[in-house]
Amino acid sequence: MINVVGSYNVDLTLKVSKFPIPGETVFVDEFMTGHGGKGSNQAVSAARLRSKVKFVGAVGRDHHGDRAMEFLKEEGVDTRCVKRKDAPTGTAYIILDGNGETIIMVNRGANYLLAPNDIEGCMDGDILLTQMEIREEVVKTALSTFPGLRILNPAPAVITDQNLLSYVDILTPNEVEFKEISNSDDLSHGAEVLLKRVKKAIIVTLGEHGAVIFTKHRSVRIPAPKVDAIDTTGAGDVFNAALAVFLEKGYDIEEAVEKANIIAAASVKTYGALGPRWEEVEDLLKE
Ligand code: ADP
């Protein structure tokens, strides 16, 4: 079982030809509603790879919360530990202009009401995967009480508790997050500093260049397959989901990163933040 402790957001995307300035009204060209939030994205992407996944999070007692529960169940995710809160379901308001620029505002809503006691007794199995879109004290409770392998995807990179990293086995920042957390522009130096706290490994994702793994003994870069990328939204979520899936299957960290690169690279060839289904990538994994 993979336990994903994290956020669910409904993504409300508005396409406009140009952003309004304060006081101006513009018409919207297209309006789209989708499922998002790093926790939900990672849980669903892992379930699509046929792993048993439990999502531990919170949604509101509202229409969006109902839709979120239906979606997670349809995708085969165990929702018994999703709490319903007296707050709106988390919502991301995304405005996209004609140049591909975005303005994003997030109402954390129910995600922010998830409390440490909500997750007690919720996690079982081998792997914990969590991110920073919920309260840091909840992330800390999850990490400090989970008996199996603990992966923290530090997105967004807002870590204020200096002890948090000491409960992490594998830290998976992207390059920007890595620089923020390590306070260093140099990968090797930053990793050396972070490995004094993180237990096993730091995996820095490098977009089209794949990922680099740092452990106390060595570092190794694992390239990603070359693909024609059309939408890299959620690539990191798919990578983290696949990493958890292959570590749970017993692959070593280098093999798991190699497979996570293959799956995340496949995901950027299509629109949307969610990963491919097992049957879509089965052949690629054999090559
Ligand atoms: P994030 O989405 O968190 O910013 P990255 O951009 O580092 O994270 O991407 C995560 C992973 O997705 C990479 O390690 C790689 O496996 C895959 N990936 C992202 N962009 C590309 C790309 N253009 N070509 C191939 N793989 C990609």
Coordinates of N, CA, C and O in Angstrom, one line a residue, residues 12-20 26-33 93-103 271:
L12 N -9.8 25.5 -11.5 CA -10.7 26.3 -12.3 C -9.9 27.1 -13.2 O -9.2 28.0 -12.8
T13 N -9.8 26.8 -14.5 CA -8.9 27.5 -15.4 C -9.7 28.4 -16.4 O -10.6 27.9 -17.0
L14 N -9.2 29.6 -16.5 CA -9.9 30.6 -17.4 C -8.8 31.0 -18.4 O -7.7 31.4 -18.1
K15 N -9.2 30.8 -19.7 CA -8.3 31.2 -20.8 C -8.7 32.6 -21.2 O -9.9 32.8 -21.6
V16 N -7.8 33.6 -21.2 CA -8.1 34.9 -21.7 C -7.1 35.3 -22.7 O -6.0 34.7 -22.8
S17 N -7.4 36.3 -23.6 CA -6.3 36.7 -24.6 C -5.3 37.6 -23.9 O -4.1 37.5 -24.2
K18 N -5.8 38.4 -22.9 CA -4.8 39.1 -22.1 C -5.3 39.3 -20.7 O -6.5 39.4 -20.5
F19 N -4.4 39.3 -19.8 CA -4.8 39.5 -18.4 C -5.4 40.9 -18.2 O -4.9 41.9 -18.7
P20 N -6.5 40.9 -17.3 CA -7.0 42.3 -17.0 C -6.1 43.0 -16.1 O -5.3 42.4 -15.3
V26 N -12.4 41.7 -18.4 CA -12.2 41.1 -19.7 C -13.1 39.8 -19.9 O -13.6 39.3 -18.9
F27 N -13.4 39.5 -21.1 CA -14.2 38.3 -21.3 C -13.3 37.0 -21.4 O -12.1 37.1 -21.8
V28 N -13.8 35.9 -20.9 CA -13.1 34.7 -20.9 C -13.3 33.9 -22.2 O -14.5 33.8 -22.6
D29 N -12.2 33.4 -22.8 CA -12.4 32.6 -24.1 C -12.8 31.2 -23.8 O -13.6 30.6 -24.6
E30 N -12.3 30.6 -22.7 CA -12.6 29.2 -22.4 C -12.5 29.0 -20.9 O -11.7 29.6 -20.2
F31 N -13.4 28.2 -20.4 CA -13.4 27.9 -19.0 C -13.3 26.4 -18.8 O -14.1 25.6 -19.4
M32 N -12.4 25.9 -18.0 CA -12.2 24.5 -17.8 C -12.2 24.1 -16.3 O -11.6 24.9 -15.5
T33 N -12.8 23.0 -15.9 CA -12.7 22.5 -14.5 C -12.0 21.2 -14.5 O -12.2 20.3 -15.4
Y93 N -7.5 28.8 -8.7 CA -8.0 29.7 -9.8 C -6.8 30.0 -10.7 O -5.8 30.6 -10.3
I94 N -6.9 29.5 -11.9 CA -5.7 29.6 -12.9 C -6.2 30.4 -14.0 O -7.1 30.1 -14.7
I95 N -5.5 31.5 -14.3 CA -5.7 32.3 -15.4 C -4.6 32.2 -16.4 O -3.4 32.3 -16.0
L96 N -4.9 31.8 -17.6 CA -3.9 31.5 -18.6 C -4.1 32.5 -19.8 O -5.2 32.7 -20.3
D97 N -3.0 33.2 -20.1 CA -3.2 34.2 -21.2 C -2.7 33.6 -22.6 O -2.2 32.4 -22.6
G98 N -2.8 34.4 -23.6 CA -2.4 33.9 -24.9 C -1.0 33.6 -25.1 O -0.6 32.9 -26.1
N99 N -0.1 34.0 -24.2 CA 1.3 33.7 -24.3 C 1.7 32.5 -23.5 O 2.9 32.3 -23.3
G100 N 0.8 31.9 -22.9 CA 1.1 30.7 -22.0 C 1.5 31.1 -20.6 O 2.0 30.3 -19.8
E101 N 1.4 32.4 -20.3 CA 1.7 32.8 -18.9 C 0.5 32.5 -18.0 O -0.6 32.5 -18.5
T102 N 0.8 32.3 -16.7 CA -0.3 32.0 -15.8 C -0.3 32.9 -14.6 O 0.8 33.3 -14.2
I103 N -1.5 33.1 -14.1 CA -1.6 33.7 -12.8 C -2.4 32.7 -12.0 O -3.5 32.3 -12.4
Y271 N -1.7 16.3 -22.7 CA -2.1 17.3 -21.8 C -2.6 16.8 -20.5 O -3.0 15.6 -20.4

